[in-house]
mmCIF file with all atom_site columns, C-alpha atoms in Angstrom:
data_model
loop_
_atom_site.group_PDB
_atom_site.id
_atom_site.type_symbol
_atom_site.label_atom_id
_atom_site.label_alt_id
_atom_site.label_comp_id
_atom_site.label_asym_id
_atom_site.label_entity_id
_atom_site.label_seq_id
_atom_site.pdbx_PDB_ins_code
_atom_site.Cartn_x
_atom_site.Cartn_y
_atom_site.Cartn_z
_atom_site.occupancy
_atom_site.B_iso_or_equiv
_atom_site.pdbx_formal_charge
_atom_site.auth_seq_id
_atom_site.auth_comp_id
_atom_site.auth_asym_id
_atom_site.auth_atom_id
_atom_site.pdbx_PDB_model_num
ATOM 1   C CA . MET T 1 1   ? 112.884 84.797  42.821  1.00 0.00 ? 791 MET T CA 1
ATOM 2   C CA . VAL T 1 2   ? 113.881 88.454  42.812  1.00 0.00 ? 792 VAL T CA 1
ATOM 3   C CA . PRO T 1 3   ? 110.742 89.485  44.786  1.00 0.00 ? 793 PRO T CA 1
ATOM 4   C CA . ILE T 1 4   ? 111.546 87.003  47.484  1.00 0.00 ? 794 ILE T CA 1
ATOM 5   C CA . VAL T 1 5   ? 115.156 88.245  47.764  1.00 0.00 ? 795 VAL T CA 1
ATOM 6   C CA . LEU T 1 6   ? 113.800 91.848  48.005  1.00 0.00 ? 796 LEU T CA 1
ATOM 7   C CA . VAL T 1 7   ? 111.268 90.945  50.630  1.00 0.00 ? 797 VAL T CA 1
ATOM 8   C CA . LEU T 1 8   ? 114.033 89.040  52.747  1.00 0.00 ? 798 LEU T CA 1
ATOM 9   C CA . LEU T 1 9   ? 116.504 91.934  52.157  1.00 0.00 ? 799 LEU T CA 1
ATOM 10  C CA . ALA T 1 10  ? 113.742 94.538  53.405  1.00 0.00 ? 800 ALA T CA 1
ATOM 11  C CA . ALA T 1 11  ? 112.767 92.340  56.480  1.00 0.00 ? 801 ALA T CA 1
ATOM 12  C CA . GLY T 1 12  ? 116.406 91.899  57.397  1.00 0.00 ? 802 GLY T CA 1
ATOM 13  C CA . THR T 1 13  ? 116.989 95.719  57.165  1.00 0.00 ? 803 THR T CA 1
ATOM 14  C CA . LEU T 1 14  ? 113.913 96.310  59.253  1.00 0.00 ? 804 LEU T CA 1
ATOM 15  C CA . MET T 1 15  ? 115.050 93.823  61.920  1.00 0.00 ? 805 MET T CA 1
ATOM 16  C CA . ILE T 1 16  ? 118.566 95.421  62.187  1.00 0.00 ? 806 ILE T CA 1
ATOM 17  C CA . MET T 1 17  ? 117.045 98.907  62.385  1.00 0.00 ? 807 MET T CA 1
ATOM 18  C CA . ALA T 1 18  ? 114.691 97.856  65.214  1.00 0.00 ? 808 ALA T CA 1
ATOM 19  C CA . HIS T 1 19  ? 117.541 96.126  67.149  1.00 0.00 ? 809 HIS T CA 1
ATOM 20  C CA . ARG T 1 20  ? 119.649 99.319  66.749  1.00 0.00 ? 810 ARG T CA 1
ATOM 21  C CA . GLN T 1 21  ? 116.827 101.507 67.913  1.00 0.00 ? 811 GLN T CA 1
ATOM 22  C CA . ASN T 1 22  ? 116.094 99.336  71.008  1.00 0.00 ? 812 ASN T CA 1
ATOM 23  C CA . SER T 1 23  ? 119.682 99.227  71.903  1.00 0.00 ? 813 SER T CA 1
ATOM 24  C CA . ALA T 1 24  ? 119.865 103.145 71.664  1.00 0.00 ? 814 ALA T CA 1
ATOM 25  C CA . ASN T 1 25  ? 116.606 103.467 73.702  1.00 0.00 ? 815 ASN T CA 1
ATOM 26  C CA . GLU T 1 26  ? 117.855 101.217 76.461  1.00 0.00 ? 816 GLU T CA 1
ATOM 27  C CA . ARG T 1 27  ? 121.227 103.183 76.506  1.00 0.00 ? 817 ARG T CA 1
ATOM 28  C CA . ARG T 1 28  ? 119.392 106.435 76.782  1.00 0.00 ? 818 ARG T CA 1
ATOM 29  C CA . GLU T 1 29  ? 117.023 105.095 79.490  1.00 0.00 ? 819 GLU T CA 1
ATOM 30  C CA . LYS T 1 30  ? 120.074 103.886 81.511  1.00 0.00 ? 820 LYS T CA 1
ATOM 31  C CA . GLU T 1 31  ? 121.637 107.318 81.068  1.00 0.00 ? 821 GLU T CA 1
ATOM 32  C CA . ALA T 1 32  ? 118.443 108.977 82.427  1.00 0.00 ? 822 ALA T CA 1
ATOM 33  C CA . LEU T 1 33  ? 118.551 106.495 85.439  1.00 0.00 ? 823 LEU T CA 1
ATOM 34  C CA . GLU T 1 34  ? 122.203 107.329 86.125  1.00 0.00 ? 824 GLU T CA 1
ATOM 35  C CA . GLN T 1 35  ? 121.359 111.110 86.052  1.00 0.00 ? 825 GLN T CA 1
ATOM 36  C CA . ILE T 1 36  ? 118.614 110.277 88.620  1.00 0.00 ? 826 ILE T CA 1
ATOM 37  C CA . ALA T 1 37  ? 121.083 108.550 90.853  1.00 0.00 ? 827 ALA T CA 1
ATOM 38  C CA . ARG T 1 38  ? 123.406 111.681 90.731  1.00 0.00 ? 828 ARG T CA 1
ATOM 39  C CA . GLU T 1 39  ? 120.417 113.862 91.578  1.00 0.00 ? 829 GLU T CA 1
ATOM 40  C CA . VAL T 1 40  ? 119.413 111.569 94.642  1.00 0.00 ? 830 VAL T CA 1
ATOM 41  C CA . GLU T 1 41  ? 122.900 112.028 96.038  1.00 0.00 ? 831 GLU T CA 1
ATOM 42  C CA . SER T 1 42  ? 122.775 115.777 95.516  1.00 0.00 ? 832 SER T CA 1
ATOM 43  C CA . TYR T 1 43  ? 119.457 115.929 97.210  1.00 0.00 ? 833 TYR T CA 1
ATOM 44  C CA . GLU T 1 44  ? 120.694 113.960 100.230 1.00 0.00 ? 834 GLU T CA 1
ATOM 45  C CA . ASP T 1 45  ? 123.735 116.380 100.506 1.00 0.00 ? 835 ASP T CA 1
ATOM 46  C CA . ASP T 1 46  ? 121.607 119.585 100.169 1.00 0.00 ? 836 ASP T CA 1
ATOM 47  C CA . VAL T 1 47  ? 119.025 118.464 102.812 1.00 0.00 ? 837 VAL T CA 1
ATOM 48  C CA . ARG T 1 48  ? 121.800 117.396 105.152 1.00 0.00 ? 838 ARG T CA 1
ATOM 49  C CA . ASP T 1 49  ? 123.547 120.670 104.578 1.00 0.00 ? 839 ASP T CA 1
ATOM 50  C CA . GLU T 1 50  ? 120.410 122.732 105.136 1.00 0.00 ? 840 GLU T CA 1
ATOM 51  C CA . GLY T 1 51  ? 119.801 120.682 108.337 1.00 0.00 ? 841 GLY T CA 1
ATOM 52  C CA . ARG T 1 52  ? 122.960 121.281 110.156 1.00 0.00 ? 842 ARG T CA 1
ATOM 53  C CA . ASN T 1 53  ? 121.311 122.886 113.083 1.00 0.00 ? 843 ASN T CA 1
ATOM 54  C CA . SER T 1 54  ? 117.647 121.839 112.527 1.00 0.00 ? 844 SER T CA 1
ATOM 55  C CA . TYR T 1 55  ? 115.879 120.134 109.611 1.00 0.00 ? 845 TYR T CA 1
ATOM 56  C CA . PRO T 1 56  ? 114.704 122.320 106.754 1.00 0.00 ? 846 PRO T CA 1
ATOM 57  C CA . SER T 1 57  ? 110.944 123.158 106.689 1.00 0.00 ? 847 SER T CA 1
ATOM 58  C CA . GLN T 1 58  ? 108.667 121.346 104.392 1.00 0.00 ? 848 GLN T CA 1
ATOM 59  C CA . ALA T 1 59  ? 108.619 124.170 101.937 1.00 0.00 ? 849 ALA T CA 1
ATOM 60  C CA . ARG T 1 60  ? 112.520 124.383 101.852 1.00 0.00 ? 850 ARG T CA 1
ATOM 61  C CA . THR T 1 61  ? 112.691 120.593 101.386 1.00 0.00 ? 851 THR T CA 1
ATOM 62  C CA . ARG T 1 62  ? 110.147 120.737 98.587  1.00 0.00 ? 852 ARG T CA 1
ATOM 63  C CA . ALA T 1 63  ? 112.199 123.507 96.885  1.00 0.00 ? 853 ALA T CA 1
ATOM 64  C CA . ILE T 1 64  ? 115.418 121.360 97.165  1.00 0.00 ? 854 ILE T CA 1
ATOM 65  C CA . ALA T 1 65  ? 113.546 118.352 95.447  1.00 0.00 ? 855 ALA T CA 1
ATOM 66  C CA . GLN T 1 66  ? 112.331 120.674 92.783  1.00 0.00 ? 856 GLN T CA 1
ATOM 67  C CA . ARG T 1 67  ? 115.834 121.831 91.987  1.00 0.00 ? 857 ARG T CA 1
ATOM 68  C CA . TYR T 1 68  ? 116.565 118.156 91.080  1.00 0.00 ? 858 TYR T CA 1
ATOM 69  C CA . TYR T 1 69  ? 113.398 117.643 88.922  1.00 0.00 ? 859 TYR T CA 1
ATOM 70  C CA . ALA T 1 70  ? 111.787 115.755 91.874  1.00 0.00 ? 860 ALA T CA 1
ATOM 71  C CA . THR T 1 71  ? 108.523 115.911 93.688  1.00 0.00 ? 861 THR T CA 1
ATOM 72  C CA . LEU T 1 72  ? 108.305 115.764 97.423  1.00 0.00 ? 862 LEU T CA 1
ATOM 73  C CA . VAL T 1 73  ? 105.577 113.118 98.191  1.00 0.00 ? 863 VAL T CA 1
ATOM 74  C CA . SER T 1 74  ? 105.758 113.241 102.006 1.00 0.00 ? 864 SER T CA 1
ATOM 75  C CA . TYR T 1 75  ? 107.447 115.041 104.706 1.00 0.00 ? 865 TYR T CA 1
ATOM 76  C CA . GLU T 1 76  ? 107.456 113.568 108.195 1.00 0.00 ? 866 GLU T CA 1
ATOM 77  C CA . PRO T 1 77  ? 109.748 115.374 110.925 1.00 0.00 ? 867 PRO T CA 1
ATOM 78  C CA . SER T 1 78  ? 110.008 113.812 114.343 1.00 0.00 ? 868 SER T CA 1
ATOM 79  C CA . ASP T 1 79  ? 112.063 114.767 117.441 1.00 0.00 ? 869 ASP T CA 1
ATOM 80  C CA . ARG T 1 80  ? 115.253 113.233 116.228 1.00 0.00 ? 870 ARG T CA 1
ATOM 81  C CA . SER T 1 81  ? 114.749 112.491 112.493 1.00 0.00 ? 871 SER T CA 1
ATOM 82  C CA . LEU T 1 82  ? 113.238 113.600 109.263 1.00 0.00 ? 872 LEU T CA 1
ATOM 83  C CA . THR T 1 83  ? 111.701 111.129 106.709 1.00 0.00 ? 873 THR T CA 1
ATOM 84  C CA . THR T 1 84  ? 110.866 112.226 103.197 1.00 0.00 ? 874 THR T CA 1
ATOM 85  C CA . ARG T 1 85  ? 109.569 110.504 100.270 1.00 0.00 ? 875 ARG T CA 1
ATOM 86  C CA . VAL T 1 86  ? 110.689 111.871 96.894  1.00 0.00 ? 876 VAL T CA 1
ATOM 87  C CA . LYS T 1 87  ? 109.994 110.886 93.351  1.00 0.00 ? 877 LYS T CA 1
ATOM 88  C CA . PHE T 1 88  ? 112.950 111.707 90.944  1.00 0.00 ? 878 PHE T CA 1
ATOM 89  C CA . PHE T 1 89  ? 112.146 112.042 87.163  1.00 0.00 ? 879 PHE T CA 1
ATOM 90  C CA . GLY T 1 90  ? 114.273 111.669 84.153  1.00 0.00 ? 880 GLY T CA 1
ATOM 91  C CA . THR T 1 91  ? 113.523 112.035 80.499  1.00 0.00 ? 881 THR T CA 1
ATOM 92  C CA . TYR T 1 92  ? 115.046 110.483 77.322  1.00 0.00 ? 882 TYR T CA 1
ATOM 93  C CA . GLU T 1 93  ? 114.301 110.350 73.673  1.00 0.00 ? 883 GLU T CA 1
ATOM 94  C CA . ASP T 1 94  ? 112.593 107.143 72.584  1.00 0.00 ? 884 ASP T CA 1
ATOM 95  C CA . THR T 1 95  ? 112.999 106.358 68.932  1.00 0.00 ? 885 THR T CA 1
ATOM 96  C CA . THR T 1 96  ? 110.685 104.146 66.880  1.00 0.00 ? 886 THR T CA 1
ATOM 97  C CA . VAL T 1 97  ? 110.236 103.647 63.138  1.00 0.00 ? 887 VAL T CA 1
ATOM 98  C CA . PHE T 1 98  ? 107.515 106.282 63.367  1.00 0.00 ? 888 PHE T CA 1
ATOM 99  C CA . GLY T 1 99  ? 109.558 108.938 64.910  1.00 0.00 ? 889 GLY T CA 1
ATOM 100 C CA . THR T 1 100 ? 111.077 110.287 68.155  1.00 0.00 ? 890 THR T CA 1
ATOM 101 C CA . SER T 1 101 ? 109.124 111.042 71.407  1.00 0.00 ? 891 SER T CA 1
ATOM 102 C CA . LEU T 1 102 ? 110.100 111.864 74.839  1.00 0.00 ? 892 LEU T CA 1
ATOM 103 C CA . SER T 1 103 ? 109.695 109.066 77.472  1.00 0.00 ? 893 SER T CA 1
ATOM 104 C CA . ARG T 1 104 ? 109.807 109.579 81.227  1.00 0.00 ? 894 ARG T CA 1
ATOM 105 C CA . VAL T 1 105 ? 111.264 107.299 83.836  1.00 0.00 ? 895 VAL T CA 1
ATOM 106 C CA . TYR T 1 106 ? 111.145 107.734 87.535  1.00 0.00 ? 896 TYR T CA 1
ATOM 107 C CA . ARG T 1 107 ? 112.407 106.317 90.791  1.00 0.00 ? 897 ARG T CA 1
ATOM 108 C CA . CYS T 1 108 ? 110.881 106.931 94.186  1.00 0.00 ? 898 CYS T CA 1
ATOM 109 C CA . TYR T 1 109 ? 113.025 106.961 97.380  1.00 0.00 ? 899 TYR T CA 1
ATOM 110 C CA . SER T 1 110 ? 112.399 107.248 101.123 1.00 0.00 ? 900 SER T CA 1
ATOM 111 C CA . PHE T 1 111 ? 115.093 109.151 103.091 1.00 0.00 ? 901 PHE T CA 1
ATOM 112 C CA . ARG T 1 112 ? 115.600 109.161 106.681 1.00 0.00 ? 902 ARG T CA 1
ATOM 113 C CA . PHE T 1 113 ? 117.801 111.758 107.998 1.00 0.00 ? 903 PHE T CA 1
ATOM 114 C CA . LEU T 1 114 ? 118.958 111.213 111.641 1.00 0.00 ? 904 LEU T CA 1
ATOM 115 C CA . GLU T 1 115 ? 119.870 114.177 113.829 1.00 0.00 ? 905 GLU T CA 1
ATOM 116 C CA . GLY T 1 116 ? 123.564 114.385 114.584 1.00 0.00 ? 906 GLY T CA 1
ATOM 117 C CA . ALA T 1 117 ? 124.273 111.197 112.528 1.00 0.00 ? 907 ALA T CA 1
ATOM 118 C CA . GLU T 1 118 ? 127.416 111.211 110.588 1.00 0.00 ? 908 GLU T CA 1
ATOM 119 C CA . GLY T 1 119 ? 127.583 109.758 107.082 1.00 0.00 ? 909 GLY T CA 1
ATOM 120 C CA . ARG T 1 120 ? 124.761 109.104 104.552 1.00 0.00 ? 910 ARG T CA 1
ATOM 121 C CA . PRO T 1 121 ? 121.040 109.196 105.513 1.00 0.00 ? 911 PRO T CA 1
ATOM 122 C CA . ARG T 1 122 ? 119.245 105.856 105.152 1.00 0.00 ? 912 ARG T CA 1
ATOM 123 C CA . ARG T 1 123 ? 117.700 105.501 101.616 1.00 0.00 ? 913 ARG T CA 1
ATOM 124 C CA . THR T 1 124 ? 115.152 102.994 100.425 1.00 0.00 ? 914 THR T CA 1
ATOM 125 C CA . THR T 1 125 ? 113.891 102.490 97.037  1.00 0.00 ? 915 THR T CA 1
ATOM 126 C CA . LEU T 1 126 ? 110.038 102.230 96.982  1.00 0.00 ? 916 LEU T CA 1
ATOM 127 C CA . PRO T 1 127 ? 107.817 100.490 94.709  1.00 0.00 ? 917 PRO T CA 1
ATOM 128 C CA . ARG T 1 128 ? 105.492 102.454 92.312  1.00 0.00 ? 918 ARG T CA 1
ATOM 129 C CA . GLN T 1 129 ? 102.203 101.942 94.559  1.00 0.00 ? 919 GLN T CA 1
ATOM 130 C CA . GLN T 1 130 ? 104.085 103.558 97.602  1.00 0.00 ? 920 GLN T CA 1
ATOM 131 C CA . CYS T 1 131 ? 105.244 106.596 95.598  1.00 0.00 ? 921 CYS T CA 1
ATOM 132 C CA . ASN T 1 132 ? 101.773 108.312 95.243  1.00 0.00 ? 922 ASN T CA 1
ATOM 133 C CA . ARG T 1 133 ? 100.903 111.340 97.373  1.00 0.00 ? 923 ARG T CA 1
ATOM 134 C CA . THR T 1 134 ? 99.185  110.595 100.629 1.00 0.00 ? 924 THR T CA 1
#
């Protein structure tokens, strides 16, 4: 009888620990995604500020993206607009029974900055397959 109780106690403890670890991992991933959202807004502001008279060059736009731990995937200027695709990265600690490791989460966005337009640029979240370099 005692071995059965010990096994049930150990299984229950492991289930509780796994649930707490999953909750903590989900919370840390959510925090990383919130950080990405803040970086997206800062990227938009910086590109718009740089482009008061004309749009920033591709090199300058890439540098702005890198400042926010992002990668410029594409840069497409036209007469009256600039369209960029940028992949933003976030990292968080992922805890398992076997230890802690760093996990990476990312979001890819397409931005369209219109010349002389007031307000925010148009932003679109892209699926993973559209976020690769072209």
